[in-house]
mmCIF file of C-alpha atoms in Angstrom:
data_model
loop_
_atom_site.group_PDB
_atom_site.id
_atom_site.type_symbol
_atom_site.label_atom_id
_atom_site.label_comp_id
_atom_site.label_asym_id
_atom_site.label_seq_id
_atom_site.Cartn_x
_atom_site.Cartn_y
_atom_site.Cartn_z
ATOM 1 C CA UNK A 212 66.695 85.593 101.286
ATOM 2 C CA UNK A 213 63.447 86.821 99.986
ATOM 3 C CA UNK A 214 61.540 84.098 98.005
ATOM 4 C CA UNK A 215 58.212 84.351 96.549
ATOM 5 C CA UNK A 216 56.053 81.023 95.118
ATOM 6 C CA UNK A 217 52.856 81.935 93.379
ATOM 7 C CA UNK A 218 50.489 78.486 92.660
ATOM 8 C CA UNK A 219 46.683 78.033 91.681
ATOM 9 C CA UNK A 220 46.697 79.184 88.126
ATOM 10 C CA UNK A 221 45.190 76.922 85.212
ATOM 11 C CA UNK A 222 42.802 76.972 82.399
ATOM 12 C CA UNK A 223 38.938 78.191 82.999
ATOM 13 C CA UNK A 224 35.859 79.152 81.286
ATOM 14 C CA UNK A 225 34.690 82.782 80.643
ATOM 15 C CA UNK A 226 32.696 83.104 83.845
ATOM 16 C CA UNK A 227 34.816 81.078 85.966
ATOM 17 C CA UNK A 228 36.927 81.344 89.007
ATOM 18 C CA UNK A 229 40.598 81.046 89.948
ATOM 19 C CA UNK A 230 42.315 81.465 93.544
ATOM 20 C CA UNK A 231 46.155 82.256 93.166
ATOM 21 C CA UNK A 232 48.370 82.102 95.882
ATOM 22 C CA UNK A 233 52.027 83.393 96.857
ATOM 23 C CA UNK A 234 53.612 81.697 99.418
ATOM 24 C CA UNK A 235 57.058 83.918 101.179
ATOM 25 C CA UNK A 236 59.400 82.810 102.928
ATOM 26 C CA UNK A 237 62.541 84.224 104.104
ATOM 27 C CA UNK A 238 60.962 87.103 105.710
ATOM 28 C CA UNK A 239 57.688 88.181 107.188
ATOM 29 C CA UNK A 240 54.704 89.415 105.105
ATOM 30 C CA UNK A 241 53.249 91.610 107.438
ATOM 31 C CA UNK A 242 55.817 94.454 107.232
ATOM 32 C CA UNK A 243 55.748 94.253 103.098
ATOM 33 C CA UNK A 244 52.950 96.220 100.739
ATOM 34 C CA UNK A 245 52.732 92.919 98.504
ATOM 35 C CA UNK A 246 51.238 93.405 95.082
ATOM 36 C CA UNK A 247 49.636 90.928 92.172
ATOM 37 C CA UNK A 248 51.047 91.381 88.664
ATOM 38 C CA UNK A 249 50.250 89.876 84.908
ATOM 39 C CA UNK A 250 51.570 90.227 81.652
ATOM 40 C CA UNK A 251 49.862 88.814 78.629
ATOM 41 C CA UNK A 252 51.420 87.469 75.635
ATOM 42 C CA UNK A 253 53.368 90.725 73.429
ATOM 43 C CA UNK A 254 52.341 93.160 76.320
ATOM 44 C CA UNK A 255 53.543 94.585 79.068
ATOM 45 C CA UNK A 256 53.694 94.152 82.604
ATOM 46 C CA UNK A 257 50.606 95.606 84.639
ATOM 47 C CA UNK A 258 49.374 96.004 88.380
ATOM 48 C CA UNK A 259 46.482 93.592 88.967
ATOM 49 C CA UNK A 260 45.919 94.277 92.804
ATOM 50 C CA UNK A 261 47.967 95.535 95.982
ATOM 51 C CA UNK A 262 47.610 95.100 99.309
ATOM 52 C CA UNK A 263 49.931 97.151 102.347
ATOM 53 C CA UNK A 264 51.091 95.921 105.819
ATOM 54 C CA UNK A 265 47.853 97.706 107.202
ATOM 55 C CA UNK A 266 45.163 95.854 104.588
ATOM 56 C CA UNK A 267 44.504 98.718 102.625
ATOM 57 C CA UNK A 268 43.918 97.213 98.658
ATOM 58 C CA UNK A 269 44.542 98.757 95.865
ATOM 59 C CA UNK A 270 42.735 97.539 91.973
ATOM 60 C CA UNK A 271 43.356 98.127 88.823
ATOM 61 C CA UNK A 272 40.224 99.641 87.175
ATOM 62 C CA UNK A 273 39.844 96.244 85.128
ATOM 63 C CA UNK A 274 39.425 94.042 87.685
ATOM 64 C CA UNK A 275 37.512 96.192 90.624
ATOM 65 C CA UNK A 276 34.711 94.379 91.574
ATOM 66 C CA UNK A 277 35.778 90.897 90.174
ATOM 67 C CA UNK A 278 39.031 90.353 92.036
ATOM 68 C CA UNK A 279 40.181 90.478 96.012
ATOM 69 C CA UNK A 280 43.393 90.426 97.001
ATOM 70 C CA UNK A 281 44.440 89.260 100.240
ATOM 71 C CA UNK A 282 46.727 88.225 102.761
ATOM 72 C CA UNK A 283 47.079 85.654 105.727
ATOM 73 C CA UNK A 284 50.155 87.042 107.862
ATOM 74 C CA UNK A 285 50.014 84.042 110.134
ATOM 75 C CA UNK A 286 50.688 81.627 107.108
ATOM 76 C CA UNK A 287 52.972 84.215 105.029
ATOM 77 C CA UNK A 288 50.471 84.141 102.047
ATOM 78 C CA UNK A 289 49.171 86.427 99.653
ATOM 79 C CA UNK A 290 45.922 85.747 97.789
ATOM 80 C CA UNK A 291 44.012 87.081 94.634
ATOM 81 C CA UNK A 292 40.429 85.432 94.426
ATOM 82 C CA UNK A 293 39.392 86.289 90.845
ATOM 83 C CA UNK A 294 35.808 85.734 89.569
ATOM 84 C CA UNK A 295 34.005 86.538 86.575
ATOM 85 C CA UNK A 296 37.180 86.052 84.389
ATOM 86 C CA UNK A 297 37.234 86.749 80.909
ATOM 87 C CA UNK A 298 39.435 85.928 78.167
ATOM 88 C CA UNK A 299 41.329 89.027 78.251
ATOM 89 C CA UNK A 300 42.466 88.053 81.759
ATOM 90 C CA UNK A 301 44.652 85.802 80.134
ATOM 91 C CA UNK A 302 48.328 86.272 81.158
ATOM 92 C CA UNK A 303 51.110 85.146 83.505
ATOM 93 C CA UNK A 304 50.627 86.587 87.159
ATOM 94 C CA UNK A 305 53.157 87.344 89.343
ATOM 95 C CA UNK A 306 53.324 88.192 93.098
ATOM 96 C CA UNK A 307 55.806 90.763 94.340
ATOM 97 C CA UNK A 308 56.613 92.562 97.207
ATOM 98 C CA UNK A 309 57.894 95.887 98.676
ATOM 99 C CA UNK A 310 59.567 96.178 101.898
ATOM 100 C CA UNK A 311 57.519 98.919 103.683
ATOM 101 C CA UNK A 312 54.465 101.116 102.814
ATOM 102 C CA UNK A 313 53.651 102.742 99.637
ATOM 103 C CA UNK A 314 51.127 105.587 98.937
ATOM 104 C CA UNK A 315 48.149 104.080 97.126
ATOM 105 C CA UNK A 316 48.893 105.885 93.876
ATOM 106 C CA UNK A 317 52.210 103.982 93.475
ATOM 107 C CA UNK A 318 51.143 100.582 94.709
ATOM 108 C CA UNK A 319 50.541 99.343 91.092
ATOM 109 C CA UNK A 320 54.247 100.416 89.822
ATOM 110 C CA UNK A 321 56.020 98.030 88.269
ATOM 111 C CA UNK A 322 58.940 99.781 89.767
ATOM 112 C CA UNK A 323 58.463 99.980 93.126
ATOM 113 C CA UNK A 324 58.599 96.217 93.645
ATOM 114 C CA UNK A 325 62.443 94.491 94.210
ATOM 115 C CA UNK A 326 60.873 91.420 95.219
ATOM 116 C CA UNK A 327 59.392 89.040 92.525
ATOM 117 C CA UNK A 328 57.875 85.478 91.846
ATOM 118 C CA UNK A 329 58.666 83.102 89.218
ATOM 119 C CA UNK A 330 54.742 83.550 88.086
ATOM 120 C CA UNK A 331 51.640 81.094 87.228
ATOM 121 C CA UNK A 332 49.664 80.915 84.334
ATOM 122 C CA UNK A 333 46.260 81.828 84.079
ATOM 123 C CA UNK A 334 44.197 80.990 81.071
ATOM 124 C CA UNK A 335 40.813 81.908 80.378
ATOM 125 C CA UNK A 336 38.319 80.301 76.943
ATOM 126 C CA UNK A 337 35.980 81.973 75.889
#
C-alpha cells in the first residue's frame, strides 16, 4: 500500500527558508512522477513543483527560481527546498504521486495524482 509522509514544515520569516520532505513507502519512487501541492486557507488546491522518474521538474510560475524540488531514489524521498518565502506562501503542502510519466503540461494537475499525503503546514510572517 502506497503511503506518503510529508515533514519539515513550520513557521518562518518573510525571507526565510523551509526544506519539506515526503517520505514513501510501500513502493518505489523511482518509477512515480511525484509532485508538491498547497492549498491556502478558503482556496484551492494548486501545483507547487513536479518532478518525473527521469528528473525532469516542473514549477509553478510563483515559485520558479525560489523553490527546487527533488528526489533521493535510494532513500524513497521527495524534497522541496523553498527560499525566499513570502507570506503568500502560506498554506498546507502536500506530496503526491503518479504511477508512471506525465507530459510536463499535466504534471501540476490536481487530477492526475491518486496518491496523496496527509500534508504539513507551512507558515510564513511577514
Amino acid at each position: 500500500q502506497v503511503q506518503l509522509v510529508e515533514s519539515g514544515g513550520g513557521s518562518v520569516q518573510s525571507g526565510g527558508s523551509l526544506r519539506l520532505s515526503c517520505a514513501a513507502s510501500g513502493y518505489s519512487l523511482s518509477n512515480y512522477c511525484m509532485a508538491w501541492f498547497r492549498q491556502a486557507p478558503g482556496k484551492e488546491r494548486e501545483g507547487v513543483a513536479a518532478i518525473d522518474s527521469y528528473g525532469s521538474t516542473s514549477y509553478a510560475d510563483s515559485v520558479k527560481g525560489r523553490f527546487t524540488i527533488s528526489r533521493d531514489n535510494a532513500k524513497n524521498t521527495l524534497y522541496l527546498q523553498m527560499n525566499s518565502l513570502k507570506p503568500e506562501d502560506t498554506a498546507m503542502y502536500y506530496c503526491a504521486a503518479h504511477s508512471g510519466r506525465l507530459s510536463w503540461w499535466s504534471r501540476l494537475v490536481l487530477g492526475n495524482y491518486n496518491y496523496w499525503g496527509q500534508g504539513t503546514r507551512v507558515t510564513v510572517s511577514s
